[in-house]
Coordinates of C-alpha atoms in Angstrom, one line a residue:
X1 CA -91.4 33.8 127.2
X2 CA -91.2 34.2 131.0
X3 CA -88.2 35.5 132.9
X4 CA -86.9 32.0 133.8
X5 CA -87.2 30.7 130.3
X6 CA -85.4 33.8 129.0
X7 CA -82.6 33.3 131.6
X8 CA -82.1 29.6 130.7
X9 CA -82.0 30.4 127.0
X10 CA -79.5 33.2 127.6
X11 CA -77.3 31.0 129.8
X12 CA -77.1 28.4 127.1
X13 CA -76.3 31.0 124.6
X14 CA -73.7 32.6 126.9
X15 CA -72.0 29.2 127.5
X16 CA -71.7 28.6 123.8
X17 CA -70.3 32.1 123.3
X18 CA -67.7 31.6 126.1
X19 CA -66.6 28.3 124.7
X20 CA -66.0 29.9 121.3
X21 CA -64.2 32.9 122.8
X22 CA -62.0 30.6 124.8
X23 CA -61.1 28.5 121.8
X24 CA -60.0 31.6 119.9
X25 CA -58.1 33.2 122.7
X26 CA -54.3 33.0 122.7
X27 CA -53.9 30.3 120.1
X28 CA -50.1 30.2 120.5
X29 CA -50.6 29.0 124.1
X30 CA -53.0 26.2 123.3
X31 CA -52.5 23.4 125.8
X32 CA -51.6 19.8 125.1
X33 CA -54.3 17.3 124.7
X34 CA -56.2 16.8 127.9
X35 CA -55.5 13.3 129.3
X36 CA -58.2 13.4 132.0
X37 CA -61.6 14.9 132.6
X38 CA -63.4 16.5 135.6
X39 CA -67.0 15.5 135.4
X40 CA -70.1 16.9 137.1
X41 CA -70.2 13.8 139.2
X42 CA -66.6 14.6 140.4
X43 CA -67.7 18.0 141.6
X44 CA -70.9 16.7 143.2
X45 CA -68.9 14.1 145.1
X46 CA -66.4 16.8 146.4
X47 CA -69.3 19.1 147.4
X48 CA -71.3 16.3 149.1
X49 CA -68.4 14.6 150.9
X50 CA -67.1 17.9 152.3
X51 CA -70.5 19.5 153.1
X52 CA -70.1 22.3 150.6
X53 CA -72.8 24.3 148.7
X54 CA -72.3 26.6 145.8
X55 CA -71.8 27.1 142.1
X56 CA -68.9 25.8 140.1
X57 CA -67.7 26.4 136.5
X58 CA -65.4 23.8 135.0
X59 CA -63.3 24.9 132.0
X60 CA -61.7 22.1 130.1
X61 CA -60.0 22.5 126.7
X62 CA -62.1 25.6 126.0
X63 CA -65.4 24.0 126.9
X64 CA -67.4 25.1 130.0
X65 CA -69.9 23.3 132.1
X66 CA -71.6 24.5 135.3
X67 CA -72.3 22.4 138.4
X68 CA -74.6 23.7 141.1
X69 CA -74.9 22.0 144.5
X70 CA -77.1 22.7 147.5
X71 CA -79.2 25.7 148.3
X72 CA -78.4 29.4 147.8
X73 CA -81.1 30.3 150.3
X74 CA -82.1 27.3 152.4
X75 CA -85.0 29.1 154.1
X76 CA -86.8 29.6 150.7
X77 CA -85.4 26.3 149.3
X78 CA -83.8 28.3 146.5
X79 CA -81.2 26.2 144.8
X80 CA -77.8 27.3 143.7
X81 CA -77.8 27.9 140.0
X82 CA -81.4 29.3 140.1
X83 CA -81.9 32.0 137.5
X84 CA -82.1 34.8 140.0
X85 CA -79.1 34.0 142.2
X86 CA -75.9 36.1 142.4
X87 CA -72.9 35.6 144.6
X88 CA -70.5 38.0 146.4
X89 CA -67.2 37.9 144.5
X90 CA -65.1 39.2 147.4
X91 CA -61.5 39.7 146.4
X92 CA -62.0 38.3 142.9
X93 CA -63.2 41.9 142.2
X94 CA -59.7 43.3 142.6
X95 CA -58.5 42.3 139.2
X96 CA -61.6 44.1 137.7
X97 CA -60.6 47.3 139.6
X98 CA -57.1 46.9 138.3
X99 CA -58.3 46.4 134.8
X100 CA -60.4 49.6 134.9
X101 CA -57.4 51.5 136.1
X102 CA -55.3 50.3 133.1
X103 CA -58.2 51.2 130.8
X104 CA -58.1 54.7 132.2
X105 CA -54.3 54.8 132.0
X106 CA -54.5 54.1 128.3
X107 CA -57.2 56.8 127.8
X108 CA -55.1 59.4 129.7
X109 CA -51.9 58.7 127.7
X110 CA -50.5 61.9 126.1
X111 CA -52.8 64.1 128.2
X112 CA -52.1 66.3 131.2
X113 CA -53.5 63.4 133.4
X114 CA -51.1 60.9 132.0
X115 CA -49.9 58.4 134.7
X116 CA -48.2 55.0 135.0
X117 CA -47.4 52.3 137.5
X118 CA -44.6 54.5 138.7
X119 CA -46.7 57.6 139.4
X120 CA -46.7 58.6 143.1
X121 CA -50.2 58.6 144.6
X122 CA -49.5 61.9 146.3
X123 CA -50.9 63.4 143.0
X124 CA -54.3 62.3 144.2
X125 CA -53.8 62.0 148.0
X126 CA -51.4 64.8 149.0
X127 CA -52.3 64.5 152.7
X128 CA -52.0 60.7 152.9
X129 CA -49.2 59.3 155.0
X130 CA -46.2 58.1 152.8
X131 CA -48.1 59.0 149.6
X132 CA -45.0 60.7 148.2
X133 CA -43.2 57.3 148.3
X134 CA -46.1 55.0 147.3
X135 CA -46.8 54.4 143.6
X136 CA -49.8 53.2 141.7
X137 CA -47.9 49.9 141.2
X138 CA -47.5 49.6 145.0
X139 CA -51.2 49.8 145.5
X140 CA -51.9 47.2 142.7
X141 CA -49.3 44.7 144.2
X142 CA -50.1 45.3 147.9
X143 CA -46.6 46.7 148.5
X144 CA -47.7 50.1 149.7
X145 CA -47.1 49.1 153.3
X146 CA -50.6 50.3 154.2
X147 CA -52.7 48.4 156.7
X148 CA -56.2 49.2 157.8
X149 CA -57.6 46.5 160.2
X150 CA -61.3 46.5 160.4
X151 CA -62.2 47.4 156.8
X152 CA -64.7 44.5 156.8
X153 CA -66.0 45.0 160.3
X154 CA -69.7 45.9 160.1
X155 CA -70.1 49.6 161.0
X156 CA -73.8 49.3 160.4
X157 CA -74.0 52.3 158.1
X158 CA -74.3 52.5 154.3
X159 CA -71.3 54.6 153.3
X160 CA -70.9 56.6 150.2
X161 CA -67.8 55.8 148.2
X162 CA -66.2 59.0 149.3
X163 CA -66.8 58.3 153.0
X164 CA -65.4 54.8 152.6
X165 CA -62.2 56.1 151.0
X166 CA -61.9 58.9 153.7
X167 CA -62.2 56.2 156.4
X168 CA -59.2 54.5 154.9
X169 CA -57.2 57.7 154.7
X170 CA -58.0 58.6 158.3
X171 CA -57.1 55.1 159.5
X172 CA -53.7 55.1 157.7
X173 CA -52.9 58.6 158.9
X174 CA -53.7 57.8 162.4
X175 CA -51.9 54.5 162.8
X176 CA -48.6 52.7 162.4
X177 CA -47.9 51.4 158.8
X178 CA -45.5 48.9 157.3
X179 CA -42.5 50.1 155.3
X180 CA -43.3 51.0 151.7
X181 CA -42.3 48.2 149.4
X182 CA -43.2 45.4 151.8
X183 CA -46.0 43.0 150.8
X184 CA -49.2 43.2 153.0
X185 CA -52.5 42.0 151.4
X186 CA -55.0 44.7 152.4
X187 CA -58.3 46.0 151.1
X188 CA -57.1 49.6 151.6
X189 CA -54.9 49.4 148.5
X190 CA -57.8 48.8 146.2
X191 CA -60.2 51.1 148.0
X192 CA -57.6 53.9 147.3
X193 CA -57.4 52.7 143.7
X194 CA -61.2 53.1 143.5
X195 CA -60.6 56.7 144.7
X196 CA -58.1 57.3 142.0
X197 CA -60.5 56.0 139.4
X198 CA -63.1 58.5 140.7
X199 CA -60.6 61.4 140.6
X200 CA -59.4 60.6 137.1
X201 CA -62.8 60.2 135.5
X202 CA -65.0 62.6 137.5
X203 CA -67.4 59.7 138.0
X204 CA -68.1 57.2 140.8
X205 CA -66.5 53.8 140.9
X206 CA -70.1 52.4 140.5
X207 CA -70.6 54.5 137.3
X208 CA -67.2 53.3 135.9
X209 CA -68.0 49.7 136.8
X210 CA -71.3 49.8 135.0
X211 CA -70.1 51.5 131.9
X212 CA -66.7 49.8 131.6
X213 CA -67.6 46.3 132.7
X214 CA -71.3 45.4 133.0
X215 CA -72.8 47.2 129.9
X216 CA -70.0 46.4 127.4
X217 CA -70.1 42.7 128.2
X218 CA -73.9 42.5 128.5
X219 CA -73.7 41.0 132.0
X220 CA -77.2 40.4 133.5
X221 CA -76.1 38.9 136.9
X222 CA -73.1 41.1 137.7
X223 CA -73.5 44.3 139.8
X224 CA -72.2 46.0 142.9
X225 CA -73.9 44.9 146.1
X226 CA -76.1 47.9 146.4
X227 CA -77.3 47.7 142.8
X228 CA -78.5 44.1 142.8
X229 CA -81.9 44.4 141.1
X230 CA -85.1 43.3 142.8
X231 CA -85.5 40.4 140.5
X232 CA -82.3 38.8 141.8
X233 CA -81.2 37.4 145.2
X234 CA -77.8 37.3 146.8
X235 CA -76.9 33.8 147.9
X236 CA -76.9 33.4 151.7
X237 CA -73.8 32.0 153.3
X238 CA -73.9 29.1 155.8
X239 CA -71.6 27.1 158.0
X240 CA -71.6 23.3 158.4
X241 CA -71.7 22.8 162.2
X242 CA -72.6 20.0 164.6
X243 CA -73.0 17.6 161.6
X244 CA -75.8 19.8 160.3
X245 CA -75.9 21.8 157.1
X246 CA -77.1 25.4 156.6
X247 CA -76.2 26.7 160.0
X248 CA -75.5 30.3 161.0
X249 CA -76.9 32.0 157.9
X250 CA -75.4 35.3 157.1
X251 CA -75.4 37.4 153.9
X252 CA -73.1 40.2 152.8
X253 CA -74.8 43.3 154.2
X254 CA -75.0 46.5 152.1
X255 CA -73.2 48.3 154.9
X256 CA -70.1 46.0 154.8
X257 CA -70.0 46.1 151.0
X258 CA -70.2 49.9 151.1
X259 CA -67.0 50.0 153.2
X260 CA -64.9 48.2 150.6
X261 CA -65.6 49.8 147.1
X262 CA -63.3 48.3 144.5
X263 CA -62.1 45.7 146.9
X264 CA -65.0 43.4 147.6
X265 CA -68.4 44.9 146.8
X266 CA -69.1 43.1 143.5
X267 CA -71.6 40.3 143.0
X268 CA -71.7 37.9 140.0
X269 CA -71.9 34.3 138.9
X270 CA -69.2 31.8 137.9
X271 CA -70.2 31.9 134.2
X272 CA -70.3 35.7 134.1
X273 CA -67.0 36.0 136.0
X274 CA -65.5 33.7 133.3
X275 CA -66.8 36.1 130.7
X276 CA -64.9 38.9 132.5
X277 CA -61.8 36.8 132.6
X278 CA -62.0 36.4 128.8
X279 CA -62.6 40.1 128.3
X280 CA -59.5 41.0 130.2
X281 CA -57.4 39.6 127.3
X282 CA -59.6 39.5 124.2
X283 CA -59.9 43.3 123.8
X284 CA -63.4 43.7 125.2
X285 CA -61.9 45.2 128.4
X286 CA -58.1 44.8 128.0
X287 CA -56.0 43.2 125.4
X288 CA -53.3 40.7 126.0
X289 CA -50.5 43.3 126.3
X290 CA -52.6 45.3 128.9
X291 CA -53.3 42.2 131.0
X292 CA -49.6 41.3 131.0
X293 CA -48.8 44.8 132.1
X294 CA -51.3 44.6 134.9
X295 CA -50.2 41.2 136.2
X296 CA -46.4 41.8 135.9
X297 CA -45.9 45.1 137.6
X298 CA -42.4 46.1 138.6
X299 CA -43.4 46.8 142.3
X300 CA -44.5 43.2 142.9
X301 CA -42.7 41.3 145.7
X302 CA -44.6 38.1 145.3
X303 CA -46.5 36.5 142.3
X304 CA -49.4 38.8 143.1
X305 CA -50.0 41.7 140.7
X306 CA -53.1 43.6 139.7
X307 CA -55.6 41.4 141.5
X308 CA -54.2 37.9 140.7
X309 CA -51.4 35.6 141.6
X310 CA -49.5 34.4 138.5
X311 CA -48.3 30.9 139.3
X312 CA -46.1 28.3 137.6
X313 CA -44.0 30.9 135.8
X314 CA -47.1 32.7 134.6
X315 CA -48.8 29.6 133.2
X316 CA -51.7 29.8 135.6
X317 CA -53.5 32.7 137.4
X318 CA -55.5 32.5 140.6
X319 CA -57.3 34.5 143.3
X320 CA -59.2 33.7 146.4
X321 CA -61.8 35.7 148.2
X322 CA -63.7 35.7 151.5
X323 CA -65.5 38.2 153.7
X324 CA -64.9 38.4 157.4
X325 CA -67.7 37.1 159.6
X326 CA -69.3 35.3 156.6
X327 CA -68.9 31.8 155.1
X328 CA -68.5 32.7 151.4
X329 CA -65.4 31.4 149.6
X330 CA -64.6 32.4 146.0
X331 CA -61.8 30.8 144.1
X332 CA -60.5 31.0 140.5
X333 CA -57.6 29.2 139.0
X334 CA -57.2 29.2 135.2
X335 CA -54.5 28.6 132.7
X336 CA -53.1 31.8 131.1
X337 CA -55.1 31.2 128.0
X338 CA -58.4 30.7 129.9
X339 CA -58.9 27.3 128.3
X340 CA -58.6 25.1 131.4
X341 CA -59.4 25.7 135.1
X342 CA -62.2 26.3 137.6
X343 CA -64.2 29.1 139.1
X344 CA -65.9 28.2 142.4
X345 CA -68.3 30.3 144.4
X346 CA -69.1 28.5 147.6
X347 CA -71.8 29.7 150.0
X348 CA -71.5 26.9 152.6
X349 CA -68.3 25.7 154.0
X350 CA -66.4 24.8 157.2
X351 CA -63.0 24.7 155.5
X352 CA -60.1 27.2 155.7
X353 CA -58.8 28.8 152.5
X354 CA -56.0 26.3 152.2
X355 CA -58.4 23.3 152.8
X356 CA -60.8 24.6 150.1
X357 CA -57.9 25.1 147.7
X358 CA -56.8 21.5 148.4
X359 CA -60.2 20.1 147.6
X360 CA -60.3 22.1 144.4
X361 CA -56.8 21.0 143.4
X362 CA -58.1 17.4 143.1
X363 CA -60.5 18.6 140.5
X364 CA -57.9 20.7 138.7
X365 CA -55.7 17.6 138.4
X366 CA -58.5 15.9 136.6
X367 CA -58.9 18.9 134.2
X368 CA -55.2 19.0 133.2
X369 CA -52.7 17.0 135.3
X370 CA -49.5 18.7 136.4
X371 CA -50.6 22.1 135.3
X372 CA -52.1 23.9 138.3
X373 CA -50.9 25.2 141.6
X374 CA -52.0 23.7 145.0
X375 CA -51.8 27.2 146.7

């Protein structure tokens, strides 16, 4: 059996496994009978009419179907959905970092390293500005007040995790910051969390990611940017310009990815990201109680907590990701029980975040009318 045949067989097996897992997850929250349906034709129409390219996973009543449109690498005529393509997840990684921290929190309970959402981060960063006021929960909810403009500006160097974290510390210490407790979405919070994971475990973020996420779930197309195997290719991002597709090609450089450990250096596929979403509640990574803890932290000032926005009174969860100077757009919106929703990894677009969400909302309305959030 060649590699491509193996991948196609594994993908079919994975899709069946995910459908079964979704059907078993949170039975008490099972949705009402679906009254509409989003089809592959609907997705293709949205992608075609709006000059998009990418990979989409539709989740409807516990069943999943993938829709791939356009090229992942136009120069090589490599199509989206090809067996060797992976996509930058951007900020969709943040919930994974949060989940790893909650895992460690559970492991350290009743030990000298015990900590909680209320623990001040001065324990790990004694020389960081305002660290004696900022809690773990503040970092997880972007309410630390920290701001570090330029975290995604290409410095053209492949940084170690330690150097990336130290850059954030130096930037915070050397510049004006918002008041602790105020919401400011910023990569620095999750880069600092990656540093806390390192300090608590004695291992790199990359090691923890591999041993806590990738290996336990058996993920074949999920890795950190610098660990993408030679048998796989990162999708190239493109802009639609001058009524022409596949313009201004740009990929996520290793250098930029190395600057944002824990905040945006993960690559994956829609179907494997869905498997992660299931694992955050079915006990493979976290259980339902752990996930509720992560997404309902006391420090939150918005619906954002632990890497996701909890919308519609917690009935749906969502996150959006993009990388500065590139054209990727990643978006997830799922019901709380993971049985309905969409995961979209776009590698060509001209739309803003809100415009892309608006296009996706039309598909979500077909999946389960009146359930999802526009924003």
